mmCIF file of C-alpha atoms (C1' of nucleotides) in Angstrom:
data_model
loop_
_atom_site.group_PDB
_atom_site.id
_atom_site.type_symbol
_atom_site.label_atom_id
_atom_site.label_comp_id
_atom_site.label_asym_id
_atom_site.label_seq_id
_atom_site.Cartn_x
_atom_site.Cartn_y
_atom_site.Cartn_z
ATOM 1 C CA MET A 1 -66.372 26.992 18.685
ATOM 2 C CA LYS A 2 -63.182 24.971 19.076
ATOM 3 C CA LEU A 3 -62.885 21.674 17.213
ATOM 4 C CA LEU A 4 -62.699 18.675 19.542
ATOM 5 C CA ARG A 5 -60.881 15.378 19.220
ATOM 6 C CA ASP A 6 -63.740 13.630 17.400
ATOM 7 C CA PHE A 7 -63.389 16.083 14.494
ATOM 8 C CA TYR A 8 -59.862 14.787 13.812
ATOM 9 C CA ASP A 9 -60.756 11.153 14.527
ATOM 10 C CA ARG A 10 -62.135 10.513 11.024
ATOM 11 C CA ASP A 11 -61.005 9.768 7.476
ATOM 12 C CA THR A 12 -58.073 12.059 6.621
ATOM 13 C CA ILE A 13 -59.532 13.273 3.332
ATOM 14 C CA ILE A 14 -62.790 14.301 5.000
ATOM 15 C CA VAL A 15 -60.912 16.110 7.771
ATOM 16 C CA ALA A 16 -58.720 17.885 5.189
ATOM 17 C CA LYS A 17 -61.711 19.163 3.207
ATOM 18 C CA GLU A 18 -63.621 20.229 6.306
ATOM 19 C CA LEU A 19 -60.640 22.173 7.637
ATOM 20 C CA LEU A 20 -61.031 24.630 4.740
ATOM 21 C CA GLY A 21 -62.735 27.762 6.043
ATOM 22 C CA LYS A 22 -61.900 26.994 9.700
ATOM 23 C CA TYR A 23 -59.673 29.269 11.773
ATOM 24 C CA PHE A 24 -56.238 28.236 13.062
ATOM 25 C CA VAL A 25 -55.457 30.089 16.301
ATOM 26 C CA LYS A 26 -52.355 30.539 18.466
ATOM 27 C CA GLU A 27 -52.770 32.244 21.841
ATOM 28 C CA ALA A 28 -49.289 33.715 22.243
ATOM 29 C CA LYS A 29 -48.174 35.827 25.184
ATOM 30 C CA SER A 30 -47.541 38.692 22.817
ATOM 31 C CA GLY A 31 -51.046 38.434 21.360
ATOM 32 C CA ARG A 32 -53.511 36.268 19.525
ATOM 33 C CA LEU A 33 -52.670 35.055 16.014
ATOM 34 C CA ALA A 34 -55.360 33.657 13.742
ATOM 35 C CA GLY A 35 -55.836 32.786 10.089
ATOM 36 C CA LYS A 36 -58.469 31.116 7.952
ATOM 37 C CA ILE A 37 -57.332 27.772 6.493
ATOM 38 C CA VAL A 38 -57.505 28.043 2.686
ATOM 39 C CA GLU A 39 -55.216 25.225 1.444
ATOM 40 C CA VAL A 40 -54.413 21.732 2.793
ATOM 41 C CA GLU A 41 -53.044 18.320 1.772
ATOM 42 C CA ALA A 42 -53.973 14.873 3.109
ATOM 43 C CA TYR A 43 -51.278 12.315 3.999
ATOM 44 C CA CYS A 44 -53.147 9.074 4.313
ATOM 45 C CA GLY A 45 -51.352 6.520 6.437
ATOM 46 C CA PRO A 46 -48.724 3.776 6.064
ATOM 47 C CA ASN A 47 -49.602 2.843 2.465
ATOM 48 C CA ASP A 48 -49.305 6.417 1.140
ATOM 49 C CA LEU A 49 -45.721 6.627 -0.165
ATOM 50 C CA ALA A 50 -45.761 10.413 0.174
ATOM 51 C CA CYS A 51 -46.539 10.136 3.895
ATOM 52 C CA HIS A 52 -43.537 10.089 6.236
ATOM 53 C CA ALA A 53 -45.165 7.193 8.082
ATOM 54 C CA SER A 54 -44.883 4.904 5.031
ATOM 55 C CA LYS A 55 -41.329 4.101 6.173
ATOM 56 C CA GLY A 56 -42.466 3.042 9.603
ATOM 57 C CA LYS A 57 -42.384 4.723 12.976
ATOM 58 C CA THR A 58 -39.350 6.878 13.724
ATOM 59 C CA LYS A 59 -38.454 9.450 16.312
ATOM 60 C CA ARG A 60 -39.311 12.158 13.804
ATOM 61 C CA ASN A 61 -42.800 10.991 12.848
ATOM 62 C CA GLU A 62 -43.933 9.239 16.025
ATOM 63 C CA VAL A 63 -46.596 11.883 16.768
ATOM 64 C CA MET A 64 -48.532 10.725 13.678
ATOM 65 C CA PHE A 65 -48.825 7.260 15.242
ATOM 66 C CA GLY A 66 -50.475 8.670 18.348
ATOM 67 C CA PRO A 67 -54.068 9.788 18.900
ATOM 68 C CA PRO A 68 -55.742 12.375 16.600
ATOM 69 C CA GLY A 69 -55.970 16.082 17.355
ATOM 70 C CA TYR A 70 -52.251 16.736 17.928
ATOM 71 C CA ALA A 71 -49.813 18.986 16.043
ATOM 72 C CA TYR A 72 -47.093 17.211 14.019
ATOM 73 C CA ILE A 73 -44.407 19.785 13.274
ATOM 74 C CA TYR A 74 -41.190 18.764 11.509
ATOM 75 C CA PHE A 75 -38.204 20.412 9.889
ATOM 76 C CA THR A 76 -37.239 19.998 6.222
ATOM 77 C CA TYR A 77 -34.893 21.304 3.512
ATOM 78 C CA GLY A 78 -32.610 22.522 6.286
ATOM 79 C CA LEU A 79 -34.718 25.673 6.392
ATOM 80 C CA PHE A 80 -38.428 25.209 7.001
ATOM 81 C CA HIS A 81 -40.885 23.853 9.484
ATOM 82 C CA MET A 82 -44.164 22.227 8.417
ATOM 83 C CA LEU A 83 -47.431 22.234 10.349
ATOM 84 C CA ASN A 84 -49.710 19.178 10.287
ATOM 85 C CA PHE A 85 -52.718 17.983 12.271
ATOM 86 C CA VAL A 86 -52.787 14.287 13.218
ATOM 87 C CA THR A 87 -55.946 12.447 12.112
ATOM 88 C CA GLU A 88 -57.604 9.018 12.477
ATOM 89 C CA LYS A 89 -57.459 6.587 15.323
ATOM 90 C CA GLU A 90 -54.426 5.996 17.507
ATOM 91 C CA GLY A 91 -51.950 3.659 15.801
ATOM 92 C CA TYR A 92 -52.996 4.706 12.264
ATOM 93 C CA PRO A 93 -50.404 7.289 11.141
ATOM 94 C CA ALA A 94 -52.076 10.006 9.039
ATOM 95 C CA ALA A 95 -52.149 13.805 9.032
ATOM 96 C CA VAL A 96 -53.275 16.939 7.197
ATOM 97 C CA LEU A 97 -50.577 19.404 6.084
ATOM 98 C CA ILE A 98 -51.684 23.031 6.428
ATOM 99 C CA ARG A 99 -50.363 24.796 3.313
ATOM 100 C CA ALA A 100 -51.879 28.285 3.388
ATOM 101 C CA LEU A 101 -53.837 30.645 5.642
ATOM 102 C CA GLU A 102 -55.659 33.919 5.091
ATOM 103 C CA PRO A 103 -54.294 36.147 7.918
ATOM 104 C CA LYS A 104 -57.085 37.444 10.165
ATOM 105 C CA GLU A 105 -55.771 38.451 13.610
ATOM 106 C CA GLY A 106 -52.355 39.553 14.857
ATOM 107 C CA LEU A 107 -51.212 40.795 11.458
ATOM 108 C CA ALA A 108 -48.641 43.136 13.009
ATOM 109 C CA ILE A 109 -46.948 40.233 14.795
ATOM 110 C CA MET A 110 -46.999 38.071 11.667
ATOM 111 C CA LYS A 111 -45.441 40.855 9.623
ATOM 112 C CA LYS A 112 -42.712 41.253 12.202
ATOM 113 C CA ASN A 113 -42.035 37.485 12.350
ATOM 114 C CA ARG A 114 -41.814 37.333 8.543
ATOM 115 C CA ASN A 115 -40.055 40.680 8.195
ATOM 116 C CA LEU A 116 -42.477 41.371 5.361
ATOM 117 C CA GLY A 117 -45.408 43.720 4.873
ATOM 118 C CA ASP A 118 -47.282 42.043 2.044
ATOM 119 C CA ILE A 119 -50.373 40.416 3.573
ATOM 120 C CA LYS A 120 -50.895 38.079 0.631
ATOM 121 C CA ASN A 121 -47.473 36.541 1.174
ATOM 122 C CA LEU A 122 -47.559 36.256 4.972
ATOM 123 C CA CYS A 123 -48.971 32.709 5.146
ATOM 124 C CA SER A 124 -49.211 31.600 1.491
ATOM 125 C CA GLY A 125 -47.117 28.439 1.844
ATOM 126 C CA PRO A 126 -46.377 25.815 4.497
ATOM 127 C CA GLY A 127 -42.968 27.221 5.418
ATOM 128 C CA LYS A 128 -44.385 30.724 5.660
ATOM 129 C CA ILE A 129 -47.119 29.793 8.134
ATOM 130 C CA THR A 130 -44.703 28.386 10.682
ATOM 131 C CA GLN A 131 -42.483 31.439 10.288
ATOM 132 C CA ALA A 132 -45.390 33.867 10.740
ATOM 133 C CA PHE A 133 -46.734 31.922 13.757
ATOM 134 C CA LYS A 134 -43.264 31.183 15.178
ATOM 135 C CA LEU A 135 -43.783 27.434 15.285
ATOM 136 C CA THR A 136 -40.845 24.993 15.396
ATOM 137 C CA ARG A 137 -40.392 21.387 16.396
ATOM 138 C CA ALA A 138 -40.346 22.691 19.970
ATOM 139 C CA GLN A 139 -44.137 22.737 19.515
ATOM 140 C CA ASN A 140 -44.275 19.245 17.973
ATOM 141 C CA GLY A 141 -46.860 17.041 19.680
ATOM 142 C CA LEU A 142 -48.990 19.802 21.244
ATOM 143 C CA ASP A 143 -52.631 18.925 21.929
ATOM 144 C CA LEU A 144 -54.973 20.889 19.628
ATOM 145 C CA THR A 145 -57.855 20.569 22.086
ATOM 146 C CA GLU A 146 -56.016 22.712 24.641
ATOM 147 C CA ASP A 147 -55.902 26.502 24.744
ATOM 148 C CA PHE A 148 -52.561 27.382 23.116
ATOM 149 C CA LEU A 149 -52.910 25.985 19.587
ATOM 150 C CA PHE A 150 -56.334 25.029 18.231
ATOM 151 C CA VAL A 151 -58.810 25.300 15.365
ATOM 152 C CA GLU A 152 -62.160 27.119 15.523
ATOM 153 C CA ASP A 153 -65.327 26.796 13.501
ATOM 154 C CA ARG A 154 -66.658 30.315 12.964
ATOM 155 C CA GLY A 155 -69.467 29.200 10.703
ATOM 156 C CA GLU A 156 -67.730 29.904 7.403
ATOM 157 C CA LYS A 157 -67.940 27.393 4.593
ATOM 158 C CA PRO A 158 -65.990 27.601 1.336
ATOM 159 C CA ARG A 159 -68.122 28.364 -1.700
ATOM 160 C CA GLU A 160 -66.257 25.907 -3.904
ATOM 161 C CA ILE A 161 -63.301 23.565 -3.313
ATOM 162 C CA VAL A 162 -60.626 22.783 -5.925
ATOM 163 C CA THR A 163 -58.977 19.323 -5.860
ATOM 164 C CA THR A 164 -55.476 18.653 -7.306
ATOM 165 C CA PRO A 165 -52.475 16.330 -6.811
ATOM 166 C CA ARG A 166 -50.115 17.201 -3.981
ATOM 167 C CA ILE A 167 -47.056 19.433 -4.329
ATOM 168 C CA GLY A 168 -43.451 18.238 -4.138
ATOM 169 C CA VAL A 169 -44.062 14.491 -3.905
ATOM 170 C CA ASP A 170 -42.810 13.277 -7.305
ATOM 171 C CA TYR A 171 -40.900 10.471 -5.606
ATOM 172 C CA ALA A 172 -44.111 8.857 -4.309
ATOM 173 C CA LYS A 173 -44.663 6.577 -7.335
ATOM 174 C CA GLY A 174 -48.315 5.540 -7.618
ATOM 175 C CA TYR A 175 -49.283 8.017 -4.943
ATOM 176 C CA LYS A 176 -47.813 11.168 -6.469
ATOM 177 C CA ASP A 177 -50.896 11.819 -8.595
ATOM 178 C CA LYS A 178 -53.503 11.133 -5.911
ATOM 179 C CA PRO A 179 -55.933 14.107 -5.815
ATOM 180 C CA TRP A 180 -55.356 14.837 -2.144
ATOM 181 C CA ARG A 181 -54.710 18.569 -2.178
ATOM 182 C CA PHE A 182 -57.626 20.927 -1.585
ATOM 183 C CA TYR A 183 -57.992 24.695 -1.662
ATOM 184 C CA ILE A 184 -60.725 27.306 -1.670
ATOM 185 C CA LYS A 185 -61.476 28.335 -5.240
ATOM 186 C CA GLY A 186 -60.663 31.945 -6.010
ATOM 187 C CA ASN A 187 -59.020 32.649 -2.655
ATOM 188 C CA GLN A 188 -56.154 35.128 -2.981
ATOM 189 C CA PHE A 189 -54.096 33.651 -0.155
ATOM 190 C CA VAL A 190 -53.324 30.135 -1.469
ATOM 191 C CA SER A 191 -49.672 29.231 -2.073
ATOM 192 C CA ARG A 192 -47.904 30.258 -5.226
ATOM 193 C CA ARG A 193 -47.147 26.700 -6.308
ATOM 194 C CA SER A 194 -50.901 26.077 -6.385
ATOM 195 C CA LEU A 195 -51.352 28.086 -9.509
ATOM 196 C "C1'" DT B 1 -19.677 7.647 11.830
ATOM 197 C "C1'" DA B 2 -20.498 9.223 6.934
ATOM 198 C "C1'" DT B 3 -23.578 10.005 3.318
ATOM 199 C "C1'" DT B 4 -27.633 11.497 1.123
ATOM 200 C "C1'" DG B 5 -31.799 13.799 0.079
ATOM 201 C "C1'" DG B 6 -35.975 16.325 1.440
ATOM 202 C "C1'" DA B 7 -44.366 17.568 2.108
ATOM 203 C "C1'" DT B 8 -39.690 24.920 0.412
ATOM 204 C "C1'" DC B 9 -38.696 29.791 -0.567
ATOM 205 C "C1'" DG B 10 -37.039 33.773 -2.791
ATOM 206 C "C1'" DC B 11 -34.270 35.732 -5.905
ATOM 207 C "C1'" DC B 12 -31.744 35.103 -10.452
ATOM 208 C "C1'" DG C 1 -34.242 27.758 -12.668
ATOM 209 C "C1'" DC C 2 -31.219 27.284 -8.742
ATOM 210 C "C1'" DG C 3 -28.855 27.665 -4.334
ATOM 211 C "C1'" DA C 4 -29.388 27.886 0.630
ATOM 212 C "C1'" DT C 5 -28.798 24.838 4.628
ATOM 213 C "C1'" DC C 6 -29.204 21.000 8.257
ATOM 214 C "C1'" DC C 7 -31.733 17.299 10.305
ATOM 215 C "C1'" DA C 8 -32.732 12.496 10.303
ATOM 216 C "C1'" DA C 9 -32.791 8.131 8.057
ATOM 217 C "C1'" DT C 10 -29.976 4.680 6.255
ATOM 218 C "C1'" DA C 11 -25.977 2.022 5.515
ATOM 219 C "C1'" DG C 12 -21.584 0.356 6.927
#
DNA sequence: TATTGGATCGCC
DNA sequence: GCGATCCAATAG
Protein backbone atom coordinates (compact mmCIF):
# COMPACT_ATOMS: atom_id res chain seq x y z
CA MET A 1 0.00 0.00 0.00
CA LYS A 2 1.04 3.58 -0.69
CA LEU A 3 2.52 5.62 2.16
CA LEU A 4 0.33 8.56 3.16
CA ARG A 5 1.22 12.00 4.47
CA ASP A 6 1.25 10.93 8.13
CA PHE A 7 4.16 8.56 7.41
CA TYR A 8 6.36 11.53 6.45
CA ASP A 9 4.99 13.79 9.20
CA ARG A 10 7.31 12.38 11.89
CA ASP A 11 10.88 12.63 13.16
CA THR A 12 13.25 12.59 10.17
CA ILE A 13 15.50 9.86 11.55
CA ILE A 14 12.55 7.53 12.13
CA VAL A 15 11.21 8.20 8.63
CA ALA A 16 14.68 7.57 7.13
CA LYS A 17 15.05 4.20 8.86
CA GLU A 18 11.52 3.10 8.02
CA LEU A 19 11.98 3.96 4.35
CA LEU A 20 14.52 1.12 4.07
CA GLY A 21 12.82 -1.84 2.41
CA LYS A 22 9.99 0.28 0.95
CA TYR A 23 9.47 0.63 -2.79
CA PHE A 24 9.94 3.92 -4.67
CA VAL A 25 7.66 3.99 -7.73
CA LYS A 26 7.33 6.24 -10.79
CA GLU A 27 4.34 5.71 -13.08
CA ALA A 28 5.82 6.96 -16.35
CA LYS A 29 3.99 6.98 -19.67
CA SER A 30 6.60 4.64 -21.06
CA GLY A 31 6.13 2.20 -18.18
CA ARG A 32 6.34 1.68 -14.46
CA LEU A 33 9.70 2.09 -12.71
CA ALA A 34 10.24 0.75 -9.21
CA GLY A 35 13.10 0.05 -6.84
CA LYS A 36 13.53 -1.02 -3.24
CA ILE A 37 15.07 1.69 -1.03
CA VAL A 38 18.31 0.31 0.43
CA GLU A 39 20.27 3.43 1.50
CA VAL A 40 19.19 6.84 2.87
CA GLU A 41 20.45 9.88 4.81
CA ALA A 42 18.54 12.16 7.19
CA TYR A 43 18.86 15.96 6.97
CA CYS A 44 17.40 17.20 10.20
CA GLY A 45 16.21 20.78 10.01
CA PRO A 46 17.58 24.31 10.47
CA ASN A 47 20.20 23.41 13.10
CA ASP A 48 21.80 20.65 11.00
CA LEU A 49 24.70 22.39 9.23
CA ALA A 50 24.71 19.73 6.51
CA CYS A 51 21.08 20.49 5.66
CA HIS A 52 20.50 23.09 2.93
CA ALA A 53 17.86 24.67 5.15
CA SER A 54 20.45 25.64 7.80
CA LYS A 55 21.12 28.79 5.75
CA GLY A 56 17.50 29.80 5.77
CA LYS A 57 14.75 29.60 3.19
CA THR A 58 15.76 30.18 -0.42
CA LYS A 59 14.17 29.62 -3.78
CA ARG A 60 16.17 26.42 -4.11
CA ASN A 61 15.20 24.78 -0.82
CA GLU A 62 11.73 26.23 -0.22
CA VAL A 63 10.01 22.85 -0.73
CA MET A 64 11.66 21.59 2.48
CA PHE A 65 9.86 24.34 4.41
CA GLY A 66 6.47 23.16 3.17
CA PRO A 67 4.34 20.24 4.34
CA PRO A 68 5.74 16.67 4.50
CA GLY A 69 5.29 14.06 1.78
CA TYR A 70 6.67 16.11 -1.14
CA ALA A 71 9.68 15.49 -3.39
CA TYR A 72 12.62 17.92 -2.98
CA ILE A 73 14.80 17.55 -6.07
CA TYR A 74 17.81 19.82 -6.59
CA PHE A 75 20.82 20.06 -8.86
CA THR A 76 24.44 19.93 -7.67
CA TYR A 77 28.05 19.70 -8.88
CA GLY A 78 26.85 21.05 -12.22
CA LEU A 79 26.01 17.48 -13.16
CA PHE A 80 23.63 15.64 -10.85
CA HIS A 81 20.16 15.77 -9.45
CA MET A 82 19.34 14.56 -5.92
CA LEU A 83 16.07 13.04 -4.75
CA ASN A 84 14.75 13.78 -1.25
CA PHE A 85 11.46 13.31 0.58
CA VAL A 86 10.29 16.20 2.78
CA THR A 87 9.55 15.21 6.40
CA GLU A 88 8.13 16.74 9.60
CA LYS A 89 5.52 19.39 10.03
CA GLU A 90 5.05 22.36 7.73
CA GLY A 91 7.54 25.12 8.54
CA TYR A 92 10.19 22.70 9.88
CA PRO A 93 12.65 22.16 7.00
CA ALA A 94 13.90 18.55 6.99
CA ALA A 95 14.19 15.76 4.43
CA VAL A 96 15.51 12.27 3.69
CA LEU A 97 18.00 11.88 0.83
CA ILE A 98 17.47 8.66 -1.14
CA ARG A 99 20.97 7.34 -1.89
CA ALA A 100 20.47 3.89 -3.40
CA LEU A 101 17.76 1.59 -4.76
CA GLU A 102 17.63 -2.08 -5.69
CA PRO A 103 16.03 -2.02 -9.20
CA LYS A 104 12.83 -4.08 -9.32
CA GLU A 105 10.56 -3.00 -12.20
CA GLY A 106 11.24 -1.28 -15.52
CA LEU A 107 14.86 -2.42 -15.68
CA ALA A 108 14.96 -2.04 -19.47
CA ILE A 109 13.99 1.63 -19.22
CA MET A 110 16.50 2.27 -16.43
CA LYS A 111 19.27 0.67 -18.45
CA LYS A 112 18.40 2.84 -21.42
CA ASN A 113 18.27 6.03 -19.29
CA ARG A 114 21.68 5.19 -17.78
CA ASN A 115 23.12 3.79 -21.00
CA LEU A 116 24.46 0.96 -18.86
CA GLY A 117 23.66 -2.72 -18.52
CA ASP A 118 25.06 -3.50 -15.09
CA ILE A 119 22.08 -3.85 -12.73
CA LYS A 120 24.18 -3.33 -9.61
CA ASN A 121 25.25 0.10 -10.84
CA LEU A 122 21.88 1.32 -12.13
CA CYS A 123 20.74 3.04 -8.91
CA SER A 124 23.70 2.65 -6.52
CA GLY A 125 24.15 6.35 -5.75
CA PRO A 126 21.98 9.46 -5.47
CA GLY A 127 22.96 10.87 -8.86
CA LYS A 128 22.36 7.51 -10.51
CA ILE A 129 18.80 7.16 -9.23
CA THR A 130 17.64 10.42 -10.75
CA GLN A 131 19.33 9.52 -14.03
CA ALA A 132 17.73 6.06 -14.13
CA PHE A 133 14.28 7.46 -13.21
CA LYS A 134 14.68 10.59 -15.37
CA LEU A 135 14.01 13.00 -12.52
CA THR A 136 15.14 16.65 -12.66
CA ARG A 137 14.18 19.82 -10.85
CA ALA A 138 11.21 19.92 -13.23
CA GLN A 139 9.76 17.36 -10.79
CA ASN A 140 10.73 19.35 -7.68
CA GLY A 141 7.80 19.79 -5.31
CA LEU A 142 5.64 16.90 -6.56
CA ASP A 143 3.19 15.42 -4.04
CA LEU A 144 4.22 11.87 -3.05
CA THR A 145 0.65 10.98 -2.09
CA GLU A 146 -0.49 11.32 -5.71
CA ASP A 147 -0.20 8.69 -8.42
CA PHE A 148 2.92 9.71 -10.38
CA LEU A 149 5.70 9.49 -7.78
CA PHE A 150 5.12 7.63 -4.51
CA VAL A 151 6.43 5.06 -2.04
CA GLU A 152 4.81 1.67 -1.34
CA ASP A 153 5.00 -0.67 1.61
CA ARG A 154 5.12 -4.20 0.21
CA GLY A 155 5.61 -5.81 3.58
CA GLU A 156 9.39 -6.16 3.39
CA LYS A 157 11.51 -5.28 6.39
CA PRO A 158 15.31 -5.12 6.39
CA ARG A 159 16.97 -7.88 8.38
CA GLU A 160 19.59 -5.56 9.85
CA ILE A 161 20.31 -1.83 9.44
CA VAL A 162 23.82 -0.32 9.42
CA THR A 163 24.27 3.24 10.79
CA THR A 164 27.18 5.53 9.73
CA PRO A 165 28.01 9.24 9.32
CA ARG A 166 26.78 10.90 6.15
CA ILE A 167 28.77 11.13 2.91
CA GLY A 168 30.26 14.33 1.49
CA VAL A 169 29.43 16.71 4.34
CA ASP A 170 32.89 17.41 5.80
CA TYR A 171 32.11 21.12 5.89
CA ALA A 172 29.28 20.62 8.40
CA LYS A 173 31.44 21.06 11.53
CA GLY A 174 29.82 19.42 14.56
CA TYR A 175 27.23 17.78 12.35
CA LYS A 176 29.55 16.00 9.92
CA ASP A 177 29.95 12.98 12.19
CA LYS A 178 26.28 12.59 13.14
CA PRO A 179 25.27 8.94 12.52
CA TRP A 180 22.43 9.82 10.18
CA ARG A 181 23.09 7.53 7.24
CA PHE A 182 21.35 4.15 7.13
CA TYR A 183 21.57 1.18 4.79
CA ILE A 184 20.46 -2.43 4.65
CA LYS A 185 23.29 -4.66 5.84
CA GLY A 186 24.66 -6.97 3.18
CA ASN A 187 22.61 -5.49 0.35
CA GLN A 188 24.50 -5.55 -2.95
CA PHE A 189 22.93 -2.38 -4.32
CA VAL A 190 24.14 0.27 -1.84
CA SER A 191 26.37 3.05 -3.17
CA ARG A 192 30.06 2.54 -3.66
CA ARG A 193 31.06 5.27 -1.23
CA SER A 194 29.25 3.33 1.49
CA LEU A 195 31.91 0.71 1.65
C1' DT B 1 27.07 41.52 -12.02
C1' DA B 2 31.06 38.48 -10.62
C1' DT B 3 32.77 34.94 -7.84
C1' DT B 4 32.82 30.68 -5.53
C1' DG B 5 31.89 26.09 -4.19
C1' DG B 6 28.89 22.02 -3.96
C1' DA B 7 24.33 16.00 -0.04
C1' DT B 8 28.71 13.18 -7.22
C1' DC B 9 30.46 10.02 -10.77
C1' DG B 10 33.55 7.56 -13.60
C1' DC B 11 37.77 7.02 -15.35
C1' DC B 12 42.90 7.78 -14.60
C1' DG C 1 42.97 10.87 -7.14
C1' DC C 2 41.00 14.23 -10.23
C1' DG C 3 38.35 16.70 -13.70
C1' DA C 4 33.80 17.62 -15.55
C1' DT C 5 30.35 21.32 -15.43
C1' DC C 6 26.67 24.86 -14.02
C1' DC C 7 23.34 26.51 -10.78
C1' DA C 8 22.45 29.34 -6.88
C1' DA C 9 23.99 31.81 -2.93
C1' DT C 10 26.64 35.57 -1.52
C1' DA C 11 29.00 39.80 -1.80
C1' DG C 12 29.77 44.18 -3.87
